[in-house]
């Protein structure tokens, strides 16, 4: 009888630890491509899509490459900071463990990845959305073993989810003749295929517990420097922009339908096409001086595709909309994030989190336009803003 009482006390104590020992805060799980990648591709040894060279990350933390395909923060970084959410580490980070997941969430985004499995094939290694979802399933199994089924279910249902994909499915798939999708479909049938696949994937996410999920829409893809330089006139490629708008329209409707039909779902779509297009069309209105070429370029050789150690940096990084041939600068990402924050009317979710570790905004002082990037000041240089 005494043994039974002792045993019961032990069980009650264990259950008490299981139920009270993990007062989990709200974290976020991010799925996406190079616009959201924070280092996953750095751990894919055969990937050709990497941001591991100077001068990526020059305005972030210690100024060294950190896996982000920009000079500073991603849109997801900025929105998460505003909401009081911790910045999730890359899934491929070798230091990732259960405690880190419970405290910070996970980022699965991968440069070159897309909604479709075939997208970005010439990058050799990248994580498509289906693969990112598989990795999320593994994360759930890990956390369930750590804190139990009930607490795990609560943790994942209260988390925030960001999905930012689709641009590669056009730029590095449908619009390139090396991919079979470019001749297998026309514009309308490809959009149906793409959005239909996306719908199925988001339903899987709901089955896995994703309840508060936001999808970022596509910007004017035809106006990125790479698309401009590949055109005959140097202007935006309007066909590409129209595809982005059609994708946004179809995905927005699909998200509304899912939010109405899936139990407990709060699925929201963030379309910042118009504001980004306005930034590109009227850059001085937003404090920019250049919206058609990259800040980090290889002199007159275009397109250089990526920022490299021999690249030349623009005179003032805060005045350029684009960092490289593909990706926006920190300053442009700030404007995009502010627009989405305004549209979504986000509120802070972790009131105790003061984000003390978040890096400061991108400094505006940078290398002179005709000075090699190696002479650029580090991220610790004082800002002249």
Coordinates of C-alpha atoms in Angstrom, one line a residue:
X1 CA 0.0 0.0 0.0
X2 CA 2.9 2.3 0.9
X3 CA 4.6 1.4 -2.4
X4 CA 1.4 2.1 -4.4
X5 CA 1.1 5.6 -2.8
X6 CA 4.7 6.3 -3.6
X7 CA 4.3 5.1 -7.2
X8 CA 1.2 7.2 -7.6
X9 CA 3.0 10.3 -6.3
X10 CA 5.8 9.8 -8.8
X11 CA 3.3 9.5 -11.7
X12 CA 1.5 12.6 -10.6
X13 CA 4.8 14.5 -10.4
X14 CA 5.8 13.3 -13.9
X15 CA 2.5 14.3 -15.3
X16 CA 2.7 17.6 -13.6
X17 CA 6.1 18.3 -15.2
X18 CA 4.7 17.2 -18.6
X19 CA 1.7 19.5 -18.3
X20 CA 3.3 22.5 -16.6
X21 CA 7.0 22.2 -17.5
X22 CA 6.5 23.4 -21.1
X23 CA 4.7 26.7 -21.0
X24 CA 5.4 27.2 -24.7
X25 CA 5.4 30.6 -26.2
X26 CA 4.1 31.3 -29.7
X27 CA 6.7 30.7 -32.4
X28 CA 6.6 30.8 -36.2
X29 CA 7.3 28.2 -38.9
X30 CA 8.5 29.7 -42.2
X31 CA 8.3 27.9 -45.6
X32 CA 9.6 29.6 -48.7
X33 CA 12.4 30.2 -51.2
X34 CA 15.4 32.5 -51.3
X35 CA 13.4 35.5 -50.2
X36 CA 13.0 33.8 -46.8
X37 CA 16.0 31.4 -46.6
X38 CA 18.1 32.0 -43.6
X39 CA 20.8 29.4 -44.3
X40 CA 19.2 26.0 -45.2
X41 CA 21.0 25.9 -48.6
X42 CA 24.3 26.4 -46.9
X43 CA 24.0 22.8 -45.6
X44 CA 23.0 21.4 -49.0
X45 CA 26.5 20.5 -50.4
X46 CA 25.5 20.3 -54.1
X47 CA 23.2 23.3 -54.2
X48 CA 24.1 26.0 -56.7
X49 CA 21.8 28.5 -55.0
X50 CA 23.8 29.8 -52.0
X51 CA 24.3 33.2 -50.4
X52 CA 27.6 32.2 -48.8
X53 CA 29.8 34.8 -50.5
X54 CA 30.5 38.5 -49.6
X55 CA 28.7 40.7 -49.6
X56 CA 25.6 39.0 -48.5
X57 CA 24.7 39.8 -44.9
X58 CA 26.9 42.9 -44.8
X59 CA 24.2 44.8 -42.9
X60 CA 23.2 42.0 -40.6
X61 CA 24.8 41.2 -37.3
X62 CA 28.6 40.8 -37.8
X63 CA 28.4 41.6 -41.5
X64 CA 29.3 38.1 -42.7
X65 CA 27.2 35.9 -45.0
X66 CA 24.4 34.2 -42.9
X67 CA 22.4 32.4 -45.6
X68 CA 20.1 35.3 -46.4
X69 CA 20.0 36.4 -50.0
X70 CA 20.2 40.1 -49.2
X71 CA 22.3 42.6 -47.4
X72 CA 20.1 42.6 -44.3
X73 CA 16.8 41.3 -43.2
X74 CA 14.1 39.3 -45.0
X75 CA 10.4 40.4 -45.1
X76 CA 9.6 37.5 -42.7
X77 CA 12.4 38.8 -40.3
X78 CA 10.8 42.2 -40.1
X79 CA 7.2 41.1 -39.7
X80 CA 8.2 38.6 -37.1
X81 CA 10.1 41.2 -35.2
X82 CA 7.1 43.5 -35.3
X83 CA 4.9 40.8 -33.9
X84 CA 7.3 39.9 -31.1
X85 CA 8.0 36.5 -32.6
X86 CA 11.5 35.0 -32.2
X87 CA 13.5 34.5 -35.4
X88 CA 13.4 30.8 -36.3
X89 CA 16.7 29.1 -37.2
X90 CA 17.3 27.2 -40.4
X91 CA 16.1 23.6 -40.2
X92 CA 19.4 22.4 -41.5
X93 CA 21.3 24.2 -38.7
X94 CA 23.3 21.4 -37.0
X95 CA 22.7 23.0 -33.6
X96 CA 18.9 22.7 -34.0
X97 CA 17.3 20.7 -31.2
X98 CA 13.9 20.3 -29.5
X99 CA 14.5 23.1 -27.0
X100 CA 15.5 25.5 -29.8
X101 CA 12.4 24.6 -31.8
X102 CA 10.1 25.2 -28.7
X103 CA 11.8 28.6 -28.1
X104 CA 12.2 29.8 -31.7
X105 CA 10.3 27.7 -34.2
X106 CA 11.9 26.6 -37.5
X107 CA 12.6 28.1 -40.9
X108 CA 12.5 25.6 -43.8
X109 CA 12.8 28.1 -46.7
X110 CA 15.3 27.1 -49.4
X111 CA 16.8 29.2 -52.2
X112 CA 15.6 27.9 -55.6
X113 CA 12.6 26.0 -54.1
X114 CA 9.1 26.2 -55.4
X115 CA 5.6 25.0 -55.0
X116 CA 6.3 22.4 -57.7
X117 CA 8.8 19.6 -57.3
X118 CA 10.3 20.2 -60.7
X119 CA 11.0 23.9 -60.1
X120 CA 14.6 25.0 -59.8
X121 CA 16.0 21.7 -61.0
X122 CA 19.2 23.3 -62.4
X123 CA 20.1 24.4 -58.9
X124 CA 20.7 20.6 -58.2
X125 CA 19.8 20.7 -54.5
X126 CA 17.0 22.8 -53.0
X127 CA 14.0 22.1 -50.8
X128 CA 10.6 22.3 -52.7
X129 CA 7.4 22.9 -50.7
X130 CA 6.5 19.2 -50.5
X131 CA 10.0 18.5 -49.0
X132 CA 9.7 21.3 -46.6
X133 CA 6.3 19.9 -45.4
X134 CA 8.0 16.5 -44.9
X135 CA 10.6 18.1 -42.8
X136 CA 7.9 19.9 -40.8
X137 CA 6.3 16.4 -40.2
X138 CA 9.6 15.2 -38.8
X139 CA 9.7 18.3 -36.5
X140 CA 6.3 17.5 -35.2
X141 CA 7.3 13.9 -34.3
X142 CA 10.4 15.2 -32.5
X143 CA 8.4 17.7 -30.4
X144 CA 5.7 15.1 -29.7
X145 CA 8.3 12.8 -28.2
X146 CA 9.6 15.7 -26.1
X147 CA 6.4 17.1 -24.6
X148 CA 3.7 14.7 -25.4
X149 CA 0.8 14.5 -27.9
X150 CA -1.6 17.0 -26.2
X151 CA 1.0 19.7 -25.5
X152 CA 2.5 19.2 -29.0
X153 CA -0.9 19.7 -30.7
X154 CA -1.5 22.9 -28.7
X155 CA 2.0 24.2 -29.5
X156 CA 1.6 23.7 -33.3
X157 CA -1.9 25.0 -33.5
X158 CA -1.0 28.2 -31.6
X159 CA 2.1 28.8 -33.8
X160 CA 2.1 31.2 -36.7
X161 CA 2.9 30.0 -40.2
X162 CA 4.4 31.9 -43.2
X163 CA 4.4 30.5 -46.7
X164 CA 6.2 32.6 -49.4
X165 CA 6.6 30.7 -52.6
X166 CA 5.7 30.9 -56.3
X167 CA 8.2 33.2 -58.0
X168 CA 10.6 30.4 -58.8
X169 CA 7.8 28.4 -60.3
X170 CA 7.7 31.1 -63.0
X171 CA 11.2 32.5 -63.3
X172 CA 13.0 29.2 -62.8
X173 CA 10.5 26.9 -64.4
X174 CA 7.6 27.9 -66.6
X175 CA 9.3 30.9 -68.3
X176 CA 12.5 28.9 -69.1
X177 CA 12.5 26.6 -72.2
X178 CA 14.8 24.1 -70.5
X179 CA 11.9 23.0 -68.3
X180 CA 9.1 20.7 -69.8
X181 CA 6.4 22.8 -68.1
X182 CA 7.2 25.6 -70.5
X183 CA 5.9 23.7 -73.5
X184 CA 3.5 21.4 -71.6
X185 CA 1.2 24.2 -70.4
X186 CA -0.1 27.6 -71.5
X187 CA -0.4 30.5 -69.1
X188 CA -3.9 29.5 -67.9
X189 CA -3.3 25.8 -67.6
X190 CA 0.0 26.3 -65.8
X191 CA -1.7 28.7 -63.3
X192 CA -4.4 26.1 -62.7
X193 CA -1.8 23.4 -62.1
X194 CA 0.3 25.6 -59.8
X195 CA -2.5 27.0 -57.7
X196 CA -4.2 23.6 -57.5
X197 CA -1.0 22.0 -56.2
X198 CA -0.7 24.9 -53.8
X199 CA -4.2 24.3 -52.5
X200 CA -3.5 20.6 -51.9
X201 CA -0.3 21.5 -50.0
X202 CA -2.0 24.0 -47.7
X203 CA -4.7 21.4 -46.9
X204 CA -1.9 19.1 -45.8
X205 CA -0.6 22.0 -43.6
X206 CA -4.0 22.3 -42.0
X207 CA -4.1 18.5 -41.3
X208 CA -0.7 19.0 -39.6
X209 CA -2.2 21.6 -37.3
X210 CA -1.4 24.9 -39.1
X211 CA -4.3 27.2 -38.1
X212 CA -2.9 30.7 -38.4
X213 CA -1.2 30.8 -41.7
X214 CA -0.4 33.7 -44.1
X215 CA 0.8 33.4 -47.7
X216 CA 2.8 36.2 -49.2
X217 CA 1.8 37.1 -52.7
X218 CA 4.2 37.7 -55.6
X219 CA 5.7 41.1 -56.5
X220 CA 6.3 42.4 -60.0
X221 CA 8.7 39.6 -61.0
X222 CA 9.2 41.1 -64.5
X223 CA 10.9 44.1 -63.0
X224 CA 13.7 42.4 -61.1
X225 CA 17.1 43.4 -62.6
X226 CA 17.6 40.0 -64.1
X227 CA 14.4 40.2 -66.1
X228 CA 15.1 43.7 -67.2
X229 CA 18.7 43.0 -68.4
X230 CA 17.4 39.9 -70.4
X231 CA 14.8 42.0 -72.2
X232 CA 15.7 43.9 -75.4
X233 CA 14.7 47.3 -74.0
X234 CA 15.8 47.1 -70.4
X235 CA 12.2 47.6 -69.3
X236 CA 10.0 45.4 -67.1
X237 CA 8.7 42.3 -68.8
X238 CA 5.0 42.8 -68.6
X239 CA 4.1 39.2 -69.4
X240 CA 5.9 38.1 -66.3
X241 CA 4.2 40.8 -64.2
X242 CA 0.8 39.7 -65.5
X243 CA 1.5 36.1 -64.5
X244 CA 2.3 37.3 -61.0
X245 CA -0.9 39.3 -60.8
X246 CA -3.0 36.3 -62.0
X247 CA -1.3 34.1 -59.5
X248 CA -2.1 36.6 -56.7
X249 CA -5.7 36.8 -57.7
X250 CA -6.2 33.1 -57.9
X251 CA -4.3 32.4 -54.7
X252 CA -6.2 35.1 -52.8
X253 CA -9.5 33.5 -53.8
X254 CA -8.2 30.1 -52.9
X255 CA -7.0 31.2 -49.5
X256 CA -10.4 32.8 -48.8
X257 CA -12.1 29.5 -49.7
X258 CA -9.8 27.4 -47.5
X259 CA -10.2 29.8 -44.5
X260 CA -14.0 29.3 -44.8
X261 CA -14.0 25.6 -45.4
X262 CA -11.2 24.3 -43.1
X263 CA -12.2 24.0 -39.4
X264 CA -10.5 26.6 -37.2
X265 CA -8.4 27.9 -40.1
X266 CA -7.4 31.6 -40.3
X267 CA -5.7 31.7 -43.7
X268 CA -4.7 35.1 -45.0
X269 CA -3.2 36.3 -48.2
X270 CA -0.8 39.3 -48.4
X271 CA -0.7 41.0 -51.8
X272 CA 2.0 43.7 -51.9
X273 CA 2.2 43.8 -55.7
X274 CA 0.8 47.3 -56.0
X275 CA 3.1 48.9 -53.4
X276 CA 6.2 47.1 -54.8
X277 CA 5.3 48.2 -58.3
X278 CA 4.9 51.7 -57.1
X279 CA 8.3 51.6 -55.4
X280 CA 9.9 50.5 -58.6
X281 CA 8.0 53.0 -60.8
X282 CA 8.4 55.9 -58.4
X283 CA 11.5 55.2 -56.4
X284 CA 12.2 58.7 -55.2
X285 CA 8.7 58.8 -53.6
X286 CA 10.0 56.2 -51.1
X287 CA 13.6 57.6 -50.7
X288 CA 15.3 55.4 -53.4
X289 CA 17.5 56.5 -56.2
X290 CA 17.7 53.3 -58.2
X291 CA 15.1 50.6 -58.9
X292 CA 16.3 48.9 -62.1
X293 CA 19.8 47.6 -61.3
X294 CA 21.4 45.8 -58.4
X295 CA 23.4 47.5 -55.7
X296 CA 25.9 44.6 -55.7
X297 CA 27.1 44.0 -59.2
X298 CA 30.1 42.9 -61.2
X299 CA 30.9 46.2 -62.8
X300 CA 29.4 46.4 -66.3
X301 CA 29.1 42.6 -66.6
X302 CA 25.4 41.9 -66.5
X303 CA 23.8 39.7 -65.3
X304 CA 26.3 38.7 -62.6
X305 CA 23.5 36.6 -61.0
X306 CA 25.0 36.6 -57.5
X307 CA 27.0 39.0 -55.4
X308 CA 30.6 37.9 -55.3
X309 CA 33.8 39.0 -53.5
X310 CA 34.9 40.9 -56.6
X311 CA 31.6 42.7 -56.9
X312 CA 31.2 46.5 -56.7
X313 CA 28.8 47.9 -54.2
X314 CA 26.6 51.0 -54.8
X315 CA 27.4 54.2 -53.0
X316 CA 24.5 54.0 -50.6
X317 CA 22.8 50.7 -50.0
X318 CA 19.7 52.3 -48.5
X319 CA 19.0 54.0 -51.9
X320 CA 18.7 50.8 -54.0
X321 CA 15.5 48.7 -54.3
X322 CA 17.5 45.6 -55.4
X323 CA 20.4 44.1 -53.7
X324 CA 21.4 41.6 -56.5
X325 CA 19.8 40.6 -59.8
X326 CA 17.0 38.7 -58.0
X327 CA 16.5 40.0 -54.5
X328 CA 15.3 43.2 -52.8
X329 CA 17.5 45.1 -50.4
X330 CA 16.9 45.5 -46.7
X331 CA 15.4 48.9 -47.3
X332 CA 13.0 47.6 -49.9
X333 CA 12.1 44.6 -47.6
X334 CA 11.2 47.1 -44.9
X335 CA 8.7 48.8 -47.1
X336 CA 7.2 45.5 -48.3
X337 CA 6.9 44.3 -44.6
X338 CA 5.3 47.6 -43.5
X339 CA 2.7 47.2 -46.2
X340 CA 1.8 43.7 -45.2
X341 CA 1.8 44.7 -41.5
X342 CA -0.7 47.4 -42.3
X343 CA -2.9 45.1 -44.4
X344 CA -2.9 42.3 -41.8
X345 CA -3.2 44.6 -38.8
X346 CA -0.8 42.4 -36.9
X347 CA -0.6 42.6 -33.1
X348 CA 2.2 41.4 -30.9
X349 CA 1.8 37.9 -29.7
X350 CA 4.7 37.5 -27.2
X351 CA 4.4 40.6 -25.0
X352 CA 7.3 39.7 -22.9
X353 CA 9.7 39.5 -25.9
X354 CA 11.5 42.7 -26.3
X355 CA 13.6 41.3 -29.3
X356 CA 16.8 42.5 -27.7
X357 CA 18.8 40.3 -30.0
X358 CA 17.3 41.6 -33.2
X359 CA 19.9 43.4 -35.4
X360 CA 19.6 47.1 -36.0
X361 CA 18.2 48.5 -39.2
X362 CA 20.5 48.5 -42.3
X363 CA 23.1 51.2 -42.1
X364 CA 23.0 53.6 -45.1
X365 CA 26.8 54.2 -45.3
X366 CA 28.3 51.9 -47.9
X367 CA 31.1 51.5 -50.4
X368 CA 31.5 54.1 -53.1
X369 CA 30.0 53.1 -56.4
X370 CA 33.4 52.7 -58.1
X371 CA 35.1 51.1 -55.1
X372 CA 35.5 47.3 -54.8
X373 CA 33.3 45.7 -52.2
X374 CA 36.3 44.6 -50.3
X375 CA 36.8 48.2 -49.2
X376 CA 33.2 48.5 -47.9
X377 CA 32.7 49.3 -44.2
X378 CA 31.5 46.5 -42.0
X379 CA 28.0 46.2 -40.6
X380 CA 29.4 47.8 -37.4
X381 CA 30.0 51.1 -39.3
X382 CA 27.9 54.0 -38.0
X383 CA 24.8 54.8 -39.9
X384 CA 24.4 58.3 -41.4
X385 CA 20.6 58.0 -41.3

